[in-house]
């Protein structure tokens, strides 16, 4: 029997898909890649279809779907995870999340071994992965490869963290003090921040690796190991790994104008406009982002940033805003995966809540999904957000699963997420969806 694992990797500008077939014959790997920024959403699914066509198989023959779960670019991680979940839900197959930093370490290891390098064993060198996180920061993790029967296994000695590029040297010194041995620093941050090369070259027992990134082929190979070991994940439990938890504001920052600040209140409709003014639902554009980000900061303890919304627009996510008298009162952003829609974020300005805007926006989400033939829509919500839970339940959303430690909750703590899902009626059954005004733009 031949098994087929589809792998997706979009944590950097490299958009890749791979198909690893194994079982009755020697493993066979097929890969398609495209390197470009902000094109993952439009390219990933056509690349999947092209790869499956080359292999002469259909989606129904897939045994599992793997994805690079990050850390990495916010938008790219959402794309790969959402597509993997959609395929997993539709086919009833497991998902295999793979650390993108581990994939980079494994890619470097394979290249080094092909060139005759050493480093296998419990006392082998530590591979320190530094990937560009922009803003003079890096995503970093560290691993050791060791032989496990006929496979190469991995021991994680530093979980993924976010560091200033200039602090990598400090980490190396501290790590060496705790664990003397050989260290090898690798990753695309070596190209993004040339100063890192000087930090590495000037340290004893530390060598310079390759500026590699995670790739779909390596994700597929690591996923095969997880498959053989029975480390499988239900689609509803798959989630990206984010380490940039600094998305909330401290009290001092709020006093200086960040977060739920007075200037956001100044964006409310002008006096006298009245709640009865017509509400228009229009596509979100760059011009709306300041007001969208202000609403988000007012209603979320750990809000998306303006850049997160900008990245979502570039990635092709469907996003609409509710406007009255030219002022944004609410919004949503929706990812349309191949077999399911994923509501990423939805919010209404506090002073406008309870006036039906949220219901209008949610109806628009469902219309967008239905119009593209998608059978269901899913979302995550904090268990502590009782108001949101009641809202979704009243609209037909049902609890599907719980994701452990999904949300940041402050002070280094995490909060679970409830995964909710609603089955959607076909378009012909739901042509008159409540709340879909003529001004909604498709």
Coordinates of C-alpha atoms in Angstrom, one line a residue:
X1 CA 0.0 0.0 0.0
X2 CA 1.3 3.4 -0.9
X3 CA 0.8 6.3 1.4
X4 CA 0.8 10.0 0.3
X5 CA 1.7 12.9 2.6
X6 CA 1.1 16.4 1.2
X7 CA 3.3 19.1 2.8
X8 CA 2.9 22.9 2.8
X9 CA 5.5 25.4 3.8
X10 CA 4.8 29.2 3.8
X11 CA 6.6 30.6 6.9
X12 CA 8.9 32.8 4.8
X13 CA 8.7 34.2 1.3
X14 CA 9.3 30.7 0.0
X15 CA 5.9 29.1 -0.9
X16 CA 6.4 25.4 -1.3
X17 CA 4.3 22.2 -1.6
X18 CA 5.7 18.7 -1.6
X19 CA 4.2 15.2 -2.0
X20 CA 6.0 12.3 -0.3
X21 CA 4.8 8.9 -1.4
X22 CA 6.0 5.8 0.5
X23 CA 5.1 2.3 1.5
X24 CA 5.4 -0.5 -1.1
X25 CA 8.4 1.2 -2.8
X26 CA 11.2 3.5 -2.0
X27 CA 10.0 6.9 -0.8
X28 CA 9.4 9.3 -3.7
X29 CA 9.4 13.1 -3.2
X30 CA 7.9 15.7 -5.6
X31 CA 8.3 19.4 -4.8
X32 CA 7.0 22.7 -6.3
X33 CA 8.3 26.1 -5.0
X34 CA 7.8 29.8 -5.7
X35 CA 9.8 32.5 -4.0
X36 CA 7.8 35.8 -3.7
X37 CA 6.3 38.0 -1.0
X38 CA 2.6 38.2 -0.4
X39 CA 1.6 35.7 -3.0
X40 CA 1.1 32.6 -0.9
X41 CA -2.7 32.7 -0.7
X42 CA -3.2 32.9 -4.5
X43 CA -0.4 30.4 -5.4
X44 CA -0.6 27.7 -2.8
X45 CA -3.8 25.8 -4.0
X46 CA -2.9 25.9 -7.7
X47 CA 0.5 24.5 -6.8
X48 CA -1.1 21.7 -4.8
X49 CA -3.4 20.8 -7.7
X50 CA -0.4 20.9 -10.1
X51 CA 1.7 18.7 -7.9
X52 CA -1.1 16.1 -7.4
X53 CA -1.7 16.1 -11.2
X54 CA 2.0 15.5 -11.8
X55 CA 1.9 12.5 -9.4
X56 CA -1.3 11.2 -11.0
X57 CA -3.3 11.1 -7.8
X58 CA -6.3 13.0 -6.4
X59 CA -6.8 14.6 -3.0
X60 CA -8.9 11.7 -1.9
X61 CA -5.8 9.5 -2.0
X62 CA -3.9 11.6 0.5
X63 CA -3.1 9.9 3.8
X64 CA -2.2 13.1 5.8
X65 CA -1.4 16.8 5.2
X66 CA 1.6 18.4 6.9
X67 CA 2.4 22.1 7.2
X68 CA 5.2 24.3 8.5
X69 CA 3.7 25.7 11.6
X70 CA 6.2 28.5 12.2
X71 CA 7.3 30.6 13.8
X72 CA 7.5 32.9 10.7
X73 CA 5.5 35.4 8.8
X74 CA 2.0 35.9 10.4
X75 CA 0.1 35.8 7.1
X76 CA 2.1 32.9 5.6
X77 CA 1.5 30.7 8.7
X78 CA -2.2 31.4 8.6
X79 CA -2.3 30.3 4.9
X80 CA -0.6 27.0 5.4
X81 CA -2.5 26.1 8.5
X82 CA -5.8 27.1 7.1
X83 CA -5.3 25.1 3.9
X84 CA -4.1 22.1 5.9
X85 CA -7.1 22.2 8.2
X86 CA -9.5 22.6 5.3
X87 CA -8.1 19.5 3.5
X88 CA -7.9 17.6 6.8
X89 CA -11.6 18.3 7.6
X90 CA -12.8 17.6 4.1
X91 CA -11.0 14.3 3.7
X92 CA -11.1 13.1 7.3
X93 CA -7.3 12.7 7.5
X94 CA -4.9 13.8 10.2
X95 CA -2.7 16.9 10.1
X96 CA 1.0 16.9 10.9
X97 CA 2.3 20.3 12.2
X98 CA 6.1 20.6 11.8
X99 CA 8.3 23.4 13.3
X100 CA 9.6 25.6 10.5
X101 CA 12.8 26.2 12.5
X102 CA 13.3 22.4 12.9
X103 CA 12.8 22.1 9.2
X104 CA 15.6 24.6 8.6
X105 CA 17.9 22.7 10.9
X106 CA 17.1 19.4 9.2
X107 CA 17.7 21.0 5.8
X108 CA 21.1 22.3 6.9
X109 CA 21.9 18.9 8.4
X110 CA 21.1 17.0 5.2
X111 CA 23.3 19.4 3.1
X112 CA 26.1 19.0 5.6
X113 CA 25.8 15.2 5.5
X114 CA 25.8 15.2 1.7
X115 CA 29.0 17.1 1.8
X116 CA 30.6 14.5 4.2
X117 CA 30.1 16.5 7.4
X118 CA 29.8 14.9 10.9
X119 CA 27.7 15.7 13.9
X120 CA 25.5 12.7 14.6
X121 CA 25.1 11.5 18.2
X122 CA 24.1 12.6 21.6
X123 CA 27.2 14.7 21.8
X124 CA 26.8 16.1 18.3
X125 CA 26.8 19.8 17.5
X126 CA 24.0 22.1 18.4
X127 CA 22.2 23.6 15.4
X128 CA 21.1 27.1 16.3
X129 CA 18.5 28.4 13.8
X130 CA 18.1 32.1 13.3
X131 CA 15.4 33.2 10.9
X132 CA 14.6 36.7 10.0
X133 CA 11.7 38.1 12.0
X134 CA 12.2 41.7 10.5
X135 CA 12.6 44.8 12.7
X136 CA 16.2 43.7 13.7
X137 CA 14.8 40.6 15.4
X138 CA 15.1 36.9 14.8
X139 CA 13.1 33.7 15.5
X140 CA 15.6 31.3 17.2
X141 CA 15.6 27.7 18.3
X142 CA 18.3 25.1 18.9
X143 CA 18.4 21.3 18.1
X144 CA 20.7 18.3 18.2
X145 CA 20.5 15.5 15.7
X146 CA 21.1 11.9 16.8
X147 CA 20.8 8.5 15.2
X148 CA 17.6 6.6 16.0
X149 CA 17.7 3.2 14.3
X150 CA 17.7 4.1 10.6
X151 CA 16.3 7.6 11.0
X152 CA 17.8 10.9 12.1
X153 CA 15.9 12.1 15.2
X154 CA 16.0 15.5 16.8
X155 CA 16.3 16.8 20.4
X156 CA 15.1 20.3 21.0
X157 CA 17.2 22.2 23.5
X158 CA 15.8 25.6 23.0
X159 CA 12.2 26.1 22.1
X160 CA 11.4 28.9 19.5
X161 CA 11.8 32.4 20.9
X162 CA 12.0 35.9 19.5
X163 CA 15.3 37.7 20.1
X164 CA 16.9 40.9 19.0
X165 CA 19.5 40.0 16.4
X166 CA 22.2 41.6 18.6
X167 CA 21.3 39.2 21.5
X168 CA 22.2 36.0 19.7
X169 CA 25.8 36.3 20.9
X170 CA 24.6 36.6 24.5
X171 CA 22.5 33.5 24.0
X172 CA 25.4 31.6 22.5
X173 CA 27.6 32.5 25.5
X174 CA 25.0 31.4 28.0
X175 CA 24.2 28.2 26.1
X176 CA 27.9 27.2 25.9
X177 CA 28.3 27.8 29.6
X178 CA 25.5 25.3 30.3
X179 CA 26.3 22.9 27.5
X180 CA 29.9 23.0 26.2
X181 CA 30.4 21.6 22.7
X182 CA 30.2 22.4 19.0
X183 CA 27.6 25.0 17.9
X184 CA 26.5 25.7 14.3
X185 CA 24.5 28.8 13.6
X186 CA 22.3 28.7 10.4
X187 CA 19.3 30.4 8.9
X188 CA 18.3 33.2 6.6
X189 CA 18.9 35.8 9.3
X190 CA 22.6 35.4 8.4
X191 CA 21.8 37.1 5.1
X192 CA 19.3 39.6 6.5
X193 CA 21.7 40.8 9.3
X194 CA 25.3 40.5 8.2
X195 CA 26.5 41.5 11.7
X196 CA 25.4 38.0 12.9
X197 CA 28.2 36.5 10.8
X198 CA 30.7 38.5 12.8
X199 CA 29.2 37.3 16.1
X200 CA 29.5 33.7 15.0
X201 CA 33.0 33.8 13.4
X202 CA 34.5 35.5 16.5
X203 CA 33.4 32.7 18.9
X204 CA 35.4 29.6 19.7
X205 CA 33.6 26.3 19.0
X206 CA 30.9 28.1 17.0
X207 CA 30.8 27.6 13.2
X208 CA 28.8 29.3 10.5
X209 CA 26.2 27.2 8.8
X210 CA 24.1 27.9 5.7
X211 CA 21.5 30.7 5.3
X212 CA 18.8 28.1 4.8
X213 CA 15.0 28.3 5.3
X214 CA 12.4 25.7 5.9
X215 CA 11.2 24.0 2.7
X216 CA 8.3 21.8 1.9
X217 CA 10.4 18.8 1.0
X218 CA 12.1 18.8 4.5
X219 CA 8.7 19.3 6.1
X220 CA 7.4 16.3 4.3
X221 CA 10.3 14.1 5.5
X222 CA 9.9 15.2 9.1
X223 CA 6.1 14.6 8.8
X224 CA 6.8 11.0 7.6
X225 CA 8.8 10.4 10.8
X226 CA 5.8 11.7 12.8
X227 CA 3.4 9.5 10.8
X228 CA 5.5 6.4 11.4
X229 CA 5.7 7.3 15.1
X230 CA 1.9 7.8 15.4
X231 CA 2.3 11.5 16.2
X232 CA -0.9 12.6 14.4
X233 CA -3.0 15.7 15.1
X234 CA -6.8 16.1 14.4
X235 CA -7.4 19.0 12.0
X236 CA -9.3 21.0 14.6
X237 CA -6.2 21.0 16.9
X238 CA -3.7 22.2 14.3
X239 CA -2.5 25.8 14.9
X240 CA 0.4 28.0 13.9
X241 CA 3.2 28.8 16.4
X242 CA 3.5 32.5 17.1
X243 CA 6.3 33.7 19.4
X244 CA 5.7 37.4 18.9
X245 CA 3.4 37.7 21.9
X246 CA 4.2 41.4 22.2
X247 CA 0.9 42.4 20.7
X248 CA -0.7 43.9 23.8
X249 CA 0.3 47.2 25.5
X250 CA 1.5 47.8 29.0
X251 CA -0.2 50.4 31.3
X252 CA 2.7 52.8 30.6
X253 CA 2.3 52.4 26.9
X254 CA -1.4 53.0 27.1
X255 CA -0.9 56.2 29.1
X256 CA 1.4 57.4 26.2
X257 CA -1.4 56.8 23.7
X258 CA -1.0 53.2 22.6
X259 CA -3.8 50.7 22.7
X260 CA -7.2 51.8 23.9
X261 CA -6.3 55.4 23.5
X262 CA -8.4 58.7 23.5
X263 CA -7.6 59.3 19.8
X264 CA -9.5 56.2 18.8
X265 CA -12.6 57.6 20.4
X266 CA -12.3 60.6 18.2
X267 CA -13.1 58.4 15.2
X268 CA -16.7 57.9 16.2
X269 CA -19.4 59.3 14.0
X270 CA -20.0 63.1 14.2
X271 CA -22.6 64.3 16.6
X272 CA -26.0 64.4 15.0
X273 CA -25.3 61.6 12.5
X274 CA -27.6 59.3 14.5
X275 CA -27.7 55.6 14.7
X276 CA -30.3 55.5 11.9
X277 CA -27.8 56.6 9.2
X278 CA -27.4 53.9 6.5
X279 CA -24.8 51.3 7.2
X280 CA -22.7 50.4 4.2
X281 CA -20.6 47.1 4.0
X282 CA -17.7 47.7 1.7
X283 CA -14.3 46.0 1.0
X284 CA -11.5 46.8 3.4
X285 CA -8.7 48.8 1.9
X286 CA -5.4 50.3 3.1
X287 CA -7.3 53.6 3.8
X288 CA -9.4 51.8 6.4
X289 CA -6.5 50.3 8.4
X290 CA -6.0 53.0 10.9
X291 CA -9.6 52.9 12.1
X292 CA -9.7 49.1 11.9
X293 CA -6.7 48.9 14.1
X294 CA -8.1 51.4 16.6
X295 CA -11.3 49.4 16.9
X296 CA -9.3 46.2 17.4
X297 CA -7.3 47.8 20.2
X298 CA -10.5 48.9 21.9
X299 CA -12.1 45.5 22.0
X300 CA -9.2 43.0 22.3
X301 CA -6.7 42.5 25.2
X302 CA -4.1 41.2 22.7
X303 CA -5.1 42.9 19.5
X304 CA -3.9 42.4 15.9
X305 CA -1.6 45.2 14.8
X306 CA -2.1 47.5 11.8
X307 CA 0.6 45.5 10.0
X308 CA -1.2 42.2 10.7
X309 CA -4.2 43.6 8.9
X310 CA -2.1 45.0 6.1
X311 CA -0.4 41.6 5.6
X312 CA -3.9 40.0 5.5
X313 CA -5.0 42.3 2.7
X314 CA -1.8 41.5 0.7
X315 CA -2.3 37.8 1.2
X316 CA -5.8 38.1 -0.4
X317 CA -7.9 37.4 2.6
X318 CA -11.5 38.6 2.2
X319 CA -12.1 41.6 4.4
X320 CA -15.1 44.0 4.7
X321 CA -15.8 47.0 6.9
X322 CA -19.1 48.4 8.1
X323 CA -19.3 52.2 7.6
X324 CA -21.7 54.9 8.6
X325 CA -21.2 58.5 7.4
X326 CA -17.7 57.5 6.3
X327 CA -16.6 56.2 9.7
X328 CA -15.7 52.5 10.2
X329 CA -17.9 50.9 12.9
X330 CA -16.9 47.2 12.4
X331 CA -15.0 44.8 10.3
X332 CA -14.0 41.2 9.6
X333 CA -11.2 39.3 7.9
X334 CA -11.9 35.9 6.4
X335 CA -9.6 33.3 5.0
X336 CA -11.2 31.1 2.3
X337 CA -9.4 27.8 2.4
X338 CA -10.2 25.1 -0.3
X339 CA -12.8 23.2 1.8
X340 CA -13.8 25.5 4.6
X341 CA -13.8 29.2 5.5
X342 CA -11.9 30.5 8.6
X343 CA -13.1 33.6 10.3
X344 CA -9.8 35.1 11.5
X345 CA -11.1 38.3 13.3
X346 CA -14.4 40.2 13.6
X347 CA -15.1 43.3 15.8
X348 CA -17.5 46.2 16.3
X349 CA -16.7 49.5 17.9
X350 CA -17.8 49.4 21.5
X351 CA -20.3 52.3 21.2
X352 CA -22.0 50.6 18.2
X353 CA -22.3 47.1 19.7
X354 CA -25.8 45.8 20.2
X355 CA -27.2 47.5 17.1
X356 CA -27.0 44.6 14.7
X357 CA -23.7 45.5 13.1
X358 CA -22.0 42.3 14.2
X359 CA -24.9 40.2 12.9
X360 CA -24.7 42.0 9.5
X361 CA -21.0 41.3 9.3
X362 CA -21.3 37.7 10.3
X363 CA -24.0 37.2 7.7
X364 CA -21.6 38.7 5.1
X365 CA -18.9 36.2 6.2
X366 CA -21.3 33.3 5.6
X367 CA -22.4 34.8 2.3
X368 CA -18.8 35.0 1.1
X369 CA -18.1 31.4 2.1
X370 CA -21.4 30.2 0.5
X371 CA -20.8 32.0 -2.7
X372 CA -17.5 30.1 -3.2
X373 CA -19.2 26.8 -2.6
X374 CA -17.7 26.2 0.9
X375 CA -19.8 24.0 3.1
X376 CA -18.8 25.5 6.5
X377 CA -17.2 28.3 8.4
X378 CA -15.0 27.9 11.5
X379 CA -13.5 30.3 14.1
X380 CA -11.8 30.5 17.5
X381 CA -13.0 32.3 20.6
X382 CA -11.7 32.7 24.1
X383 CA -13.7 30.6 26.7
X384 CA -13.6 33.7 28.9
X385 CA -15.4 35.8 26.3
X386 CA -19.0 34.8 27.3
X387 CA -20.6 37.6 25.2
X388 CA -18.9 36.4 22.0
X389 CA -19.7 32.7 22.8
X390 CA -23.4 33.6 23.2
X391 CA -23.4 35.6 20.0
X392 CA -21.9 32.8 17.9
X393 CA -24.1 30.1 19.5
X394 CA -27.2 32.2 18.8
X395 CA -26.1 32.3 15.1
X396 CA -25.8 28.5 14.8
X397 CA -22.2 27.9 15.6
X398 CA -21.4 24.8 17.6
X399 CA -18.3 23.8 19.7
X400 CA -16.1 21.6 17.7
X401 CA -12.9 21.3 19.8
X402 CA -10.6 23.0 22.3
X403 CA -7.1 24.2 21.4
X404 CA -4.9 24.2 24.5
X405 CA -2.9 27.4 25.3
X406 CA -3.8 29.1 22.0
X407 CA -4.2 32.7 23.1
X408 CA -1.7 34.9 25.0
X409 CA -3.2 35.9 28.3
X410 CA -0.6 38.3 29.8
X411 CA 2.1 37.7 32.4
X412 CA 3.4 34.8 30.3
X413 CA 0.2 32.8 30.7
X414 CA -1.9 31.3 27.9
X415 CA -5.6 30.7 27.4
X416 CA -7.4 27.9 25.5
X417 CA -9.4 28.6 22.4
X418 CA -12.8 27.1 21.6
X419 CA -13.0 26.0 18.0
X420 CA -16.6 26.6 16.7
X421 CA -18.1 25.6 13.4
X422 CA -21.3 26.3 11.4
X423 CA -22.5 24.2 8.5
X424 CA -23.7 26.4 5.7
X425 CA -26.8 25.8 3.6
X426 CA -26.1 25.8 -0.2
X427 CA -26.5 29.2 -2.0
X428 CA -29.8 28.2 -3.5
X429 CA -31.3 27.5 -0.1
X430 CA -30.0 30.6 1.5
X431 CA -30.4 33.4 -1.1
X432 CA -32.2 35.6 1.4
X433 CA -29.6 35.5 4.2
X434 CA -30.7 37.8 6.9
X435 CA -28.8 41.1 7.1
X436 CA -27.3 41.0 3.6
X437 CA -28.1 44.5 2.4
X438 CA -27.8 45.7 -1.2
X439 CA -24.7 47.6 -0.2
X440 CA -22.7 44.4 0.7
X441 CA -20.0 44.1 -2.0
X442 CA -19.0 40.6 -3.3

